[in-house]
mmCIF file of C-alpha atoms in Angstrom:
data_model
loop_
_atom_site.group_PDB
_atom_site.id
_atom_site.type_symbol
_atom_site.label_atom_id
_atom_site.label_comp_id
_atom_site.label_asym_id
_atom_site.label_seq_id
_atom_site.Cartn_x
_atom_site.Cartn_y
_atom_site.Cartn_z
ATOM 1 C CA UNK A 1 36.056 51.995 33.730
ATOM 2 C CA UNK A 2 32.558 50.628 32.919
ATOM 3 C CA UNK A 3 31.130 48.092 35.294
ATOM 4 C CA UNK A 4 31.599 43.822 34.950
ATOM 5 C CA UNK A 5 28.151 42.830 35.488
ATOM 6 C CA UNK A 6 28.092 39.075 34.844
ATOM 7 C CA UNK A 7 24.483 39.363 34.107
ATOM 8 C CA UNK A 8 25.673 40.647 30.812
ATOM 9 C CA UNK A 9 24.507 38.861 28.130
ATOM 10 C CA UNK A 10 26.668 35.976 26.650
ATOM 11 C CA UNK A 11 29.186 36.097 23.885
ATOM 12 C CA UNK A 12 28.192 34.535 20.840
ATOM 13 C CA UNK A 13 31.325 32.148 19.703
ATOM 14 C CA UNK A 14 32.353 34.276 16.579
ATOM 15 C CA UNK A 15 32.369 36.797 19.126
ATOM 16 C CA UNK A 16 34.544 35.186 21.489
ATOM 17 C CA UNK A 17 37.069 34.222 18.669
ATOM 18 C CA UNK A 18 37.198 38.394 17.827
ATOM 19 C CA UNK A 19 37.732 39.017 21.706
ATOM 20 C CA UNK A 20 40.798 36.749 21.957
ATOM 21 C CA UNK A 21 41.976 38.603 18.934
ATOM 22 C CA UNK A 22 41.412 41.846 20.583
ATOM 23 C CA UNK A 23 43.175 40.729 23.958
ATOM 24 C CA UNK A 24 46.533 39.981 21.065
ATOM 25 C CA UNK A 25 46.170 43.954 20.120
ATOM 26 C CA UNK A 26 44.817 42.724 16.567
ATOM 27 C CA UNK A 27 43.289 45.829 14.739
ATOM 28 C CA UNK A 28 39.724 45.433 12.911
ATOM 29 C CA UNK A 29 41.740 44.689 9.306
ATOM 30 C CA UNK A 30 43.679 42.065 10.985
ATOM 31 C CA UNK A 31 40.659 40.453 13.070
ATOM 32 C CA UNK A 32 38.913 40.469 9.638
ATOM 33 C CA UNK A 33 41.993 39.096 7.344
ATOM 34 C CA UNK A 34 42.681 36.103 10.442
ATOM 35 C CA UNK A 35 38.853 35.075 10.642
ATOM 36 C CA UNK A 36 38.273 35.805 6.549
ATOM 37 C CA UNK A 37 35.473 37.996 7.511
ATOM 38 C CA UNK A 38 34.641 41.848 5.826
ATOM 39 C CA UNK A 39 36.638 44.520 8.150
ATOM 40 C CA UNK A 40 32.703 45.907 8.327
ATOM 41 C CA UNK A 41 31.912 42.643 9.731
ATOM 42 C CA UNK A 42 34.716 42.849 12.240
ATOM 43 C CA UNK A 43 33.906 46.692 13.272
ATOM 44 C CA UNK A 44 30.272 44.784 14.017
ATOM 45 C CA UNK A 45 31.342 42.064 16.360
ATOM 46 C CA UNK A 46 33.818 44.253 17.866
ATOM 47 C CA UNK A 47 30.980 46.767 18.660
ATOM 48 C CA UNK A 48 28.410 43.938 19.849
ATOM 49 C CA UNK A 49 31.119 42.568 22.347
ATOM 50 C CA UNK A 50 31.669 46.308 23.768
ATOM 51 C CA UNK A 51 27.650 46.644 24.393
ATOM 52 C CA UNK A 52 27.514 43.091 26.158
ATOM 53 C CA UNK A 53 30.744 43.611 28.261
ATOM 54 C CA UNK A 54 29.553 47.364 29.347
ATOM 55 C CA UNK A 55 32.988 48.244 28.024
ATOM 56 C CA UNK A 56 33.692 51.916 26.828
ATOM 57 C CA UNK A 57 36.738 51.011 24.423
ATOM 58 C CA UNK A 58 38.520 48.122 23.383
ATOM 59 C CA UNK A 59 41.257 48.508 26.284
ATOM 60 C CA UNK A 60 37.762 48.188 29.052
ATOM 61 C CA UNK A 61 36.578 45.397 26.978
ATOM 62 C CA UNK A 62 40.058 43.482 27.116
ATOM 63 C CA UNK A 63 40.203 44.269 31.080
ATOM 64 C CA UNK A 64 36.464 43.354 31.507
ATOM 65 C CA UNK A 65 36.939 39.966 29.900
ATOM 66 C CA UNK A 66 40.006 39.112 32.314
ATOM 67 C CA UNK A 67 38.510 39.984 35.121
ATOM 68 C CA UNK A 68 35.409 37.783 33.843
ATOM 69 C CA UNK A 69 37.735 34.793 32.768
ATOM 70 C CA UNK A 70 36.967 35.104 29.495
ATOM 71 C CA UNK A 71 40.310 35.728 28.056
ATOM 72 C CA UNK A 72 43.868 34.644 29.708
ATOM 73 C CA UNK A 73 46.580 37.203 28.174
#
C-alpha cells in the first residue's frame, strides 16, 4: 500500500466529488455520465487524485482517503 502523507497536496472540489464516486465503486463512464463530464475528463481527475493521495490504484486511493477522513463509506 502506498503511504498517507497528509502533506499531500489538497483535493481540488471536482476532485473530491469524483473520489466519493470512486469510494461507491462508480467506473470512469459512470463518474463521467453522474457529473456530465467527458469519460477522458473523468480518467483525468481520477488520475490527479491517485498522484495527490500517493495511491497505486483506485482500491489504495479509496483506503487512503478513509484513513485521511476524506470519504465515510
Amino acid at each position: 500500500m502506498a503511504d498517507d502523507n497528509p502533506a499531500r497536496p489538497a483535493l481540488s472540489p471536482r476532485e473530491a466529488e469524483v473520489l466519493a464516486l470512486l469510494a461507491e465503486g462508480a467506473p470512469n463512464k459512470v463518474i463521467a455520465r453522474r457529473l456530465n463530464i467527458s469519460v477522458h475528463t473523468a480518467k483525468f481527475h481520477v488520475a490527479a487524485i491517485l498522484i495527490k493521495l500517493g495511491a497505486a490504484n483506485r482500491t489504495d486511493a479509496i483506503a487512503i482517503a478513509m484513513r485521511q477522513g476524506l470519504v465515510l463509506v
